[in-house]
Amino acid sequence: MPDRHAASVNRSSTLSYFILIAVIIAAGLSQGLLLPVLSILLEQQGVSSSLNGLNAAALYVGSFAMTLAAERILGAIGFKKLVAAGISLVLVSLILFPLLPGVKAWFLLRLLVGVGDSAINYAAQLWVLLMTPAAHRGRNLSLYGMSYGLGFSLGPLGISLLRFGLASPFAAIALLFSLVLILVALKLPDSHPDKAEHGEGQARRFARSYSLAWYALIPALLYGYMEASLNSNFPVYGLRIGFTTNQIAALLPFAGIGGLLLQLPLGMWSDRYGRKKILIFSGAGGGLAFALLPLAAAGGLVGSFFSLGLSYAADILPGNLLPAANVVSSFHYSLGSIIGPGIGGLLLQFGWGGGVFALLGALYILFGLAGLLFSPRQPI
């Protein structure tokens, strides 16, 4: 009887894991499509590159706001309801984009998408982290990251749907979100996280997470900066140097494809050789690649940064701090995503499009060097 129960639990966890993979693919598709499609539409409407970049950052302002409340909301309603609420919010926003065109309306809708995507990502990645044994953490988190990367890389292909009308790319993603919402509602268990230690406030847990695992939490910041900057600024840069929208749709996924190819190997190597060594190698190598090589090479080395950083944090933090560390990682991702399009837009405004890649390279190299200064210590 115990063996049957254990097998049933394992099957349930496996099903939940793959449903969460489907959810995160859809979330990646929505972000991967919205960033370049809306940037191109605003550029064609004559909106300045700096304002275009700020408008793109609205998605991450919403995501940032959600991270401040995510841990408490998750504790109150549980994983399943938070994921379903996030999917529903993104779905409604996708339907409204073609119905409410314009900079102001899209800014507000992007805020809502950011809130929804943040809810999805926070709940799903923490759920995967908590259900995964330590020995397979790098592999499973890398597969999770690969799934998001797959969605994000395929998202820009939706640019080609614009030839069928403004509503076409939004309708396609909205249909996918509807199917995923049904799957979540019918098949995911109603699970809740363990409660935090009595008497320890949220701010205290955030501070402890930083003090113990600051190096493991920085990758989310760099990953958010890179992802939002490339997908918001590269389409504008491409249009200004003469690329067509179809050419941009074909080129933009290459950074994500590079990440997909190396995501699982890097995760498995981190299980074997240590998370810190792989983060240092990927940061330094990715930084040099951004300066010297095509997007695919650079994206391949740093495309797993978020999942590797979160896996490393799980290695060196006590279990009761993992929800707080997950909030910090989401916070960093949102912050980097807000900053990236704005800085890239300003560089484009002043005529230095190549500065987008040069700055990314410098930041990743600095991260790799910072790893030489970090040593994990036991929690107090």
GROMACS .gro file of C-alpha atoms in nm:
model
  380
    1MET     CA    1   0.000   0.000   0.000
    2PRO     CA    2   0.276   0.256   0.081
    3ASP     CA    3   0.446   0.173  -0.251
    4ARG     CA    4   0.121   0.236  -0.438
    5HIS     CA    5   0.074   0.564  -0.254
    6ALA     CA    6   0.429   0.675  -0.336
    7ALA     CA    7   0.383   0.584  -0.703
    8SER     CA    8   0.057   0.780  -0.711
    9VAL     CA    9   0.228   1.084  -0.558
   10ASN     CA   10   0.512   1.059  -0.811
   11ARG     CA   11   0.267   1.037  -1.102
   12SER     CA   12   0.077   1.339  -0.968
   13SER     CA   13   0.400   1.539  -0.932
   14THR     CA   14   0.510   1.444  -1.283
   15LEU     CA   15   0.174   1.549  -1.430
   16SER     CA   16   0.185   1.878  -1.237
   17TYR     CA   17   0.539   1.940  -1.361
   18PHE     CA   18   0.446   1.896  -1.726
   19ILE     CA   19   0.134   2.111  -1.690
   20LEU     CA   20   0.353   2.385  -1.544
   21ILE     CA   21   0.588   2.339  -1.841
   22ALA     CA   22   0.293   2.402  -2.076
   23VAL     CA   23   0.194   2.708  -1.874
   24ILE     CA   24   0.541   2.856  -1.887
   25ILE     CA   25   0.572   2.796  -2.262
   26ALA     CA   26   0.253   3.000  -2.308
   27ALA     CA   27   0.386   3.274  -2.078
   28GLY     CA   28   0.710   3.288  -2.278
   29LEU     CA   29   0.516   3.307  -2.605
   30SER     CA   30   0.311   3.603  -2.480
   31GLN     CA   31   0.617   3.804  -2.377
   32GLY     CA   32   0.823   3.699  -2.678
   33LEU     CA   33   0.544   3.814  -2.911
   34LEU     CA   34   0.425   4.130  -2.737
   35LEU     CA   35   0.764   4.299  -2.703
   36PRO     CA   36   0.865   4.302  -3.073
   37VAL     CA   37   0.511   4.328  -3.220
   38LEU     CA   38   0.416   4.632  -3.014
   39SER     CA   39   0.759   4.791  -3.066
   40ILE     CA   40   0.722   4.756  -3.443
   41LEU     CA   41   0.366   4.892  -3.443
   42LEU     CA   42   0.468   5.194  -3.233
   43GLU     CA   43   0.774   5.257  -3.454
   44GLN     CA   44   0.549   5.250  -3.761
   45GLN     CA   45   0.321   5.502  -3.590
   46GLY     CA   46   0.615   5.742  -3.552
   47VAL     CA   47   0.664   5.701  -3.177
   48SER     CA   48   1.020   5.791  -3.066
   49SER     CA   49   1.255   5.506  -2.971
   50SER     CA   50   1.293   5.636  -2.614
   51LEU     CA   51   0.913   5.649  -2.562
   52ASN     CA   52   0.884   5.311  -2.734
   53GLY     CA   53   1.133   5.166  -2.486
   54LEU     CA   54   0.952   5.319  -2.190
   55ASN     CA   55   0.622   5.177  -2.316
   56ALA     CA   56   0.781   4.832  -2.339
   57ALA     CA   57   0.902   4.868  -1.981
   58ALA     CA   58   0.541   4.898  -1.862
   59LEU     CA   59   0.507   4.520  -1.876
   60TYR     CA   60   0.787   4.489  -1.625
   61VAL     CA   61   0.657   4.770  -1.404
   62GLY     CA   62   0.346   4.554  -1.361
   63SER     CA   63   0.565   4.251  -1.298
   64PHE     CA   64   0.768   4.446  -1.042
   65ALA     CA   65   0.452   4.554  -0.860
   66MET     CA   66   0.327   4.197  -0.845
   67THR     CA   67   0.649   4.068  -0.689
   68LEU     CA   68   0.591   4.292  -0.388
   69ALA     CA   69   0.270   4.107  -0.304
   70ALA     CA   70   0.331   3.765  -0.464
   71GLU     CA   71   0.448   3.579  -0.155
   72ARG     CA   72   0.151   3.689   0.057
   73ILE     CA   73  -0.104   3.623  -0.218
   74LEU     CA   74   0.043   3.278  -0.279
   75GLY     CA   75   0.020   3.197   0.092
   76ALA     CA   76  -0.346   3.303   0.094
   77ILE     CA   77  -0.480   3.135  -0.222
   78GLY     CA   78  -0.223   2.868  -0.315
   79PHE     CA   79  -0.032   2.776  -0.629
   80LYS     CA   80  -0.317   2.668  -0.856
   81LYS     CA   81  -0.537   2.974  -0.802
   82LEU     CA   82  -0.248   3.217  -0.845
   83VAL     CA   83  -0.142   3.052  -1.173
   84ALA     CA   84  -0.504   3.053  -1.298
   85ALA     CA   85  -0.552   3.418  -1.199
   86GLY     CA   86  -0.234   3.517  -1.384
   87ILE     CA   87  -0.338   3.330  -1.698
   88SER     CA   88  -0.683   3.492  -1.690
   89LEU     CA   89  -0.541   3.843  -1.656
   90VAL     CA   90  -0.303   3.795  -1.952
   91LEU     CA   91  -0.584   3.642  -2.159
   92VAL     CA   92  -0.817   3.939  -2.109
   93SER     CA   93  -0.534   4.183  -2.189
   94LEU     CA   94  -0.445   4.000  -2.512
   95ILE     CA   95  -0.804   4.029  -2.631
   96LEU     CA   96  -0.808   4.404  -2.557
   97PHE     CA   97  -0.481   4.501  -2.733
   98PRO     CA   98  -0.625   4.523  -3.088
   99LEU     CA   99  -0.951   4.671  -2.957
  100LEU     CA  100  -0.780   4.958  -2.772
  101PRO     CA  101  -0.491   5.079  -2.992
  102GLY     CA  102  -0.262   5.363  -2.886
  103VAL     CA  103   0.033   5.437  -2.658
  104LYS     CA  104  -0.169   5.510  -2.342
  105ALA     CA  105  -0.400   5.210  -2.368
  106TRP     CA  106  -0.114   4.975  -2.451
  107PHE     CA  107   0.084   5.106  -2.153
  108LEU     CA  108  -0.202   5.010  -1.919
  109LEU     CA  109  -0.256   4.674  -2.087
  110ARG     CA  110   0.115   4.597  -2.066
  111LEU     CA  111   0.100   4.673  -1.695
  112LEU     CA  112  -0.176   4.412  -1.660
  113VAL     CA  113   0.015   4.156  -1.867
  114GLY     CA  114   0.315   4.216  -1.641
  115VAL     CA  115   0.108   4.150  -1.330
  116GLY     CA  116  -0.035   3.831  -1.483
  117ASP     CA  117   0.296   3.698  -1.614
  118SER     CA  118   0.465   3.769  -1.282
  119ALA     CA  119   0.194   3.575  -1.098
  120ILE     CA  120   0.237   3.282  -1.338
  121ASN     CA  121   0.616   3.279  -1.319
  122TYR     CA  122   0.642   3.326  -0.944
  123ALA     CA  123   0.397   3.048  -0.859
  124ALA     CA  124   0.515   2.804  -1.128
  125GLN     CA  125   0.890   2.834  -1.070
  126LEU     CA  126   0.857   2.809  -0.691
  127TRP     CA  127   0.629   2.506  -0.727
  128VAL     CA  128   0.884   2.335  -0.955
  129LEU     CA  129   1.167   2.428  -0.717
  130LEU     CA  130   0.990   2.281  -0.414
  131MET     CA  131   0.885   1.956  -0.585
  132THR     CA  132   1.232   1.883  -0.730
  133PRO     CA  133   1.495   1.673  -0.542
  134ALA     CA  134   1.827   1.856  -0.489
  135ALA     CA  135   2.020   1.604  -0.703
  136HIS     CA  136   1.811   1.692  -1.011
  137ARG     CA  137   1.753   2.060  -0.938
  138GLY     CA  138   1.979   2.191  -1.213
  139ARG     CA  139   1.827   1.957  -1.472
  140ASN     CA  140   1.461   2.022  -1.384
  141LEU     CA  141   1.502   2.397  -1.346
  142SER     CA  142   1.689   2.404  -1.677
  143LEU     CA  143   1.405   2.217  -1.847
  144TYR     CA  144   1.168   2.471  -1.696
  145GLY     CA  145   1.388   2.753  -1.824
  146MET     CA  146   1.413   2.587  -2.163
  147SER     CA  147   1.036   2.579  -2.184
  148TYR     CA  148   1.009   2.950  -2.116
  149GLY     CA  149   1.294   3.012  -2.359
  150LEU     CA  150   1.121   2.801  -2.624
  151GLY     CA  151   0.804   3.009  -2.591
  152PHE     CA  152   0.997   3.334  -2.585
  153SER     CA  153   1.202   3.236  -2.891
  154LEU     CA  154   0.895   3.134  -3.093
  155GLY     CA  155   0.700   3.444  -2.990
  156PRO     CA  156   0.865   3.683  -3.241
  157LEU     CA  157   0.752   3.455  -3.525
  158GLY     CA  158   0.407   3.598  -3.454
  159ILE     CA  159   0.526   3.918  -3.623
  160SER     CA  160   0.456   3.747  -3.954
  161LEU     CA  161   0.087   3.714  -3.856
  162LEU     CA  162   0.049   4.092  -3.882
  163ARG     CA  163  -0.003   4.054  -4.257
  164PHE     CA  164  -0.340   3.895  -4.173
  165GLY     CA  165  -0.445   4.197  -3.969
  166LEU     CA  166  -0.360   4.371  -3.642
  167ALA     CA  167  -0.566   4.130  -3.431
  168SER     CA  168  -0.415   3.808  -3.568
  169PRO     CA  169  -0.108   3.760  -3.343
  170PHE     CA  170  -0.305   3.856  -3.032
  171ALA     CA  171  -0.589   3.618  -3.120
  172ALA     CA  172  -0.349   3.327  -3.173
  173ILE     CA  173  -0.187   3.369  -2.830
  174ALA     CA  174  -0.525   3.429  -2.663
  175LEU     CA  175  -0.650   3.095  -2.798
  176LEU     CA  176  -0.345   2.919  -2.655
  177PHE     CA  177  -0.397   3.084  -2.314
  178SER     CA  178  -0.760   2.970  -2.314
  179LEU     CA  179  -0.654   2.607  -2.365
  180VAL     CA  180  -0.387   2.629  -2.094
  181LEU     CA  181  -0.635   2.783  -1.848
  182ILE     CA  182  -0.871   2.488  -1.900
  183LEU     CA  183  -0.585   2.244  -1.840
  184VAL     CA  184  -0.483   2.419  -1.517
  185ALA     CA  185  -0.840   2.435  -1.388
  186LEU     CA  186  -0.907   2.065  -1.451
  187LYS     CA  187  -0.578   1.892  -1.375
  188LEU     CA  188  -0.357   2.085  -1.131
  189PRO     CA  189  -0.390   2.002  -0.758
  190ASP     CA  190  -0.481   2.280  -0.514
  191SER     CA  191  -0.149   2.305  -0.330
  192HIS     CA  192  -0.016   2.562  -0.080
  193PRO     CA  193   0.343   2.646   0.023
  194ASP     CA  194   0.472   2.583   0.375
  195LYS     CA  195   0.423   2.877   0.609
  196ALA     CA  196   0.722   3.094   0.698
  197GLU     CA  197   0.877   3.073   1.042
  198HIS     CA  198   0.666   3.246   1.306
  199GLY     CA  199   0.780   3.593   1.398
  200GLU     CA  200   1.014   3.650   1.101
  201GLY     CA  201   0.890   3.934   0.882
  202GLN     CA  202   0.908   3.952   0.505
  203ALA     CA  203   1.171   4.227   0.504
  204ARG     CA  204   1.391   4.022   0.737
  205ARG     CA  205   1.369   3.716   0.510
  206PHE     CA  206   1.455   3.926   0.203
  207ALA     CA  207   1.758   4.068   0.385
  208ARG     CA  208   1.876   3.721   0.490
  209SER     CA  209   1.836   3.594   0.132
  210TYR     CA  210   2.054   3.880   0.005
  211SER     CA  211   2.321   3.835   0.269
  212LEU     CA  212   2.352   3.461   0.212
  213ALA     CA  213   2.300   3.435  -0.167
  214TRP     CA  214   2.355   3.773  -0.334
  215TYR     CA  215   2.560   3.623  -0.616
  216ALA     CA  216   2.291   3.365  -0.693
  217LEU     CA  217   2.025   3.639  -0.713
  218ILE     CA  218   2.207   3.869  -0.959
  219PRO     CA  219   2.157   3.641  -1.266
  220ALA     CA  220   1.783   3.716  -1.268
  221LEU     CA  221   1.862   4.089  -1.296
  222LEU     CA  222   2.099   4.037  -1.589
  223TYR     CA  223   1.866   3.792  -1.762
  224GLY     CA  224   1.571   4.033  -1.740
  225TYR     CA  225   1.786   4.319  -1.870
  226MET     CA  226   1.911   4.113  -2.165
  227GLU     CA  227   1.576   3.964  -2.259
  228ALA     CA  228   1.376   4.287  -2.254
  229SER     CA  229   1.650   4.496  -2.411
  230LEU     CA  230   1.708   4.265  -2.707
  231ASN     CA  231   1.341   4.202  -2.779
  232SER     CA  232   1.235   4.566  -2.744
  233ASN     CA  233   1.534   4.748  -2.893
  234PHE     CA  234   1.655   4.511  -3.165
  235PRO     CA  235   1.335   4.542  -3.375
  236VAL     CA  236   1.371   4.923  -3.374
  237TYR     CA  237   1.743   4.895  -3.450
  238GLY     CA  238   1.670   4.650  -3.730
  239LEU     CA  239   1.407   4.873  -3.892
  240ARG     CA  240   1.645   5.170  -3.882
  241ILE     CA  241   1.926   4.984  -4.058
  242GLY     CA  242   1.694   4.857  -4.329
  243PHE     CA  243   1.566   4.517  -4.215
  244THR     CA  244   1.208   4.419  -4.299
  245THR     CA  245   0.969   4.299  -4.031
  246ASN     CA  246   0.997   3.943  -4.168
  247GLN     CA  247   1.377   3.956  -4.144
  248ILE     CA  248   1.353   4.077  -3.784
  249ALA     CA  249   1.107   3.797  -3.706
  250ALA     CA  250   1.360   3.547  -3.845
  251LEU     CA  251   1.668   3.693  -3.671
  252LEU     CA  252   1.533   3.773  -3.326
  253PRO     CA  253   1.476   3.413  -3.211
  254PHE     CA  254   1.845   3.326  -3.255
  255ALA     CA  255   1.947   3.448  -2.908
  256GLY     CA  256   1.675   3.230  -2.758
  257ILE     CA  257   1.764   2.932  -2.978
  258GLY     CA  258   2.122   2.949  -2.853
  259GLY     CA  259   1.990   2.943  -2.498
  260LEU     CA  260   1.768   2.645  -2.574
  261LEU     CA  261   2.061   2.445  -2.712
  262LEU     CA  262   2.279   2.497  -2.405
  263GLN     CA  263   2.016   2.527  -2.130
  264LEU     CA  264   1.996   2.158  -2.041
  265PRO     CA  265   2.372   2.083  -2.074
  266LEU     CA  266   2.457   2.380  -1.852
  267GLY     CA  267   2.199   2.272  -1.596
  268MET     CA  268   2.332   1.916  -1.588
  269TRP     CA  269   2.692   2.038  -1.569
  270SER     CA  270   2.594   2.259  -1.277
  271ASP     CA  271   2.457   1.950  -1.097
  272ARG     CA  272   2.789   1.777  -1.156
  273TYR     CA  273   3.056   2.048  -1.131
  274GLY     CA  274   2.887   2.310  -0.913
  275ARG     CA  275   2.654   2.599  -0.984
  276LYS     CA  276   2.906   2.875  -0.909
  277LYS     CA  277   3.167   2.752  -1.157
  278ILE     CA  278   2.911   2.729  -1.437
  279LEU     CA  279   2.772   3.077  -1.359
  280ILE     CA  280   3.121   3.232  -1.370
  281PHE     CA  281   3.204   3.053  -1.695
  282SER     CA  282   2.871   3.145  -1.859
  283GLY     CA  283   2.887   3.509  -1.747
  284ALA     CA  284   3.241   3.572  -1.868
  285GLY     CA  285   3.194   3.373  -2.189
  286GLY     CA  286   2.856   3.527  -2.266
  287GLY     CA  287   2.992   3.878  -2.207
  288LEU     CA  288   3.276   3.824  -2.452
  289ALA     CA  289   3.038   3.668  -2.703
  290PHE     CA  290   2.806   3.970  -2.698
  291ALA     CA  291   3.101   4.187  -2.795
  292LEU     CA  292   3.253   3.954  -3.054
  293LEU     CA  293   3.006   3.693  -3.180
  294PRO     CA  294   2.648   3.663  -3.311
  295LEU     CA  295   2.340   3.663  -3.087
  296ALA     CA  296   2.307   3.284  -3.089
  297ALA     CA  297   2.645   3.229  -2.922
  298ALA     CA  298   2.593   3.492  -2.654
  299GLY     CA  299   2.235   3.390  -2.589
  300GLY     CA  300   2.339   3.028  -2.562
  301LEU     CA  301   2.578   3.089  -2.275
  302VAL     CA  302   2.355   3.320  -2.069
  303GLY     CA  303   2.012   3.189  -2.170
  304SER     CA  304   1.998   2.968  -1.860
  305PHE     CA  305   2.103   3.241  -1.617
  306PHE     CA  306   1.769   3.273  -1.439
  307SER     CA  307   1.727   2.901  -1.372
  308LEU     CA  308   2.094   2.849  -1.280
  309GLY     CA  309   2.084   3.139  -1.035
  310LEU     CA  310   1.764   3.013  -0.873
  311SER     CA  311   1.906   2.659  -0.849
  312TYR     CA  312   2.221   2.796  -0.685
  313ALA     CA  313   2.010   2.996  -0.437
  314ALA     CA  314   1.821   2.675  -0.349
  315ASP     CA  315   2.155   2.500  -0.288
  316ILE     CA  316   2.284   2.753  -0.037
  317LEU     CA  317   1.970   2.880   0.137
  318PRO     CA  318   1.759   2.707   0.404
  319GLY     CA  319   1.421   2.586   0.278
  320ASN     CA  320   1.219   2.848   0.467
  321LEU     CA  321   1.397   3.127   0.273
  322LEU     CA  322   1.325   2.985  -0.074
  323PRO     CA  323   0.990   3.167  -0.119
  324ALA     CA  324   1.159   3.495  -0.024
  325ALA     CA  325   1.453   3.423  -0.258
  326ASN     CA  326   1.206   3.349  -0.536
  327VAL     CA  327   1.045   3.690  -0.476
  328VAL     CA  328   1.387   3.856  -0.489
  329SER     CA  329   1.472   3.677  -0.816
  330SER     CA  330   1.139   3.787  -0.968
  331PHE     CA  331   1.199   4.139  -0.836
  332HIS     CA  332   1.545   4.146  -0.995
  333TYR     CA  333   1.412   4.008  -1.324
  334SER     CA  334   1.144   4.279  -1.334
  335LEU     CA  335   1.391   4.552  -1.241
  336GLY     CA  336   1.635   4.447  -1.514
  337SER     CA  337   1.349   4.425  -1.763
  338ILE     CA  338   1.235   4.778  -1.676
  339ILE     CA  339   1.584   4.924  -1.708
  340GLY     CA  340   1.685   4.738  -2.026
  341PRO     CA  341   1.442   4.884  -2.284
  342GLY     CA  342   1.483   5.235  -2.142
  343ILE     CA  343   1.862   5.237  -2.159
  344GLY     CA  344   1.859   5.068  -2.501
  345GLY     CA  345   1.605   5.321  -2.627
  346LEU     CA  346   1.828   5.608  -2.517
  347LEU     CA  347   2.131   5.453  -2.687
  348LEU     CA  348   1.929   5.423  -3.008
  349GLN     CA  349   1.805   5.781  -2.966
  350PHE     CA  350   2.166   5.903  -2.961
  351GLY     CA  351   2.261   5.691  -3.261
  352TRP     CA  352   2.467   5.419  -3.092
  353GLY     CA  353   2.275   5.100  -3.167
  354GLY     CA  354   2.584   4.884  -3.109
  355GLY     CA  355   2.595   5.013  -2.753
  356VAL     CA  356   2.306   4.783  -2.666
  357PHE     CA  357   2.534   4.480  -2.718
  358ALA     CA  358   2.850   4.641  -2.577
  359LEU     CA  359   2.682   4.728  -2.249
  360LEU     CA  360   2.535   4.377  -2.216
  361GLY     CA  361   2.879   4.226  -2.269
  362ALA     CA  362   3.038   4.449  -2.004
  363LEU     CA  363   2.771   4.363  -1.745
  364TYR     CA  364   2.809   3.988  -1.795
  365ILE     CA  365   3.189   4.003  -1.772
  366LEU     CA  366   3.163   4.200  -1.447
  367PHE     CA  367   2.929   3.935  -1.310
  368GLY     CA  368   3.174   3.659  -1.396
  369LEU     CA  369   3.453   3.843  -1.215
  370ALA     CA  370   3.230   3.907  -0.912
  371GLY     CA  371   3.194   3.531  -0.869
  372LEU     CA  372   3.557   3.518  -0.760
  373LEU     CA  373   3.462   3.728  -0.455
  374PHE     CA  374   3.163   3.519  -0.343
  375SER     CA  375   3.180   3.232  -0.094
  376PRO     CA  376   2.861   3.071   0.043
  377ARG     CA  377   2.829   3.073   0.422
  378GLN     CA  378   2.611   2.892   0.668
  379PRO     CA  379   2.286   3.067   0.768
  380ILE     CA  380   2.272   3.217   1.116
   0.00000   0.00000   0.00000
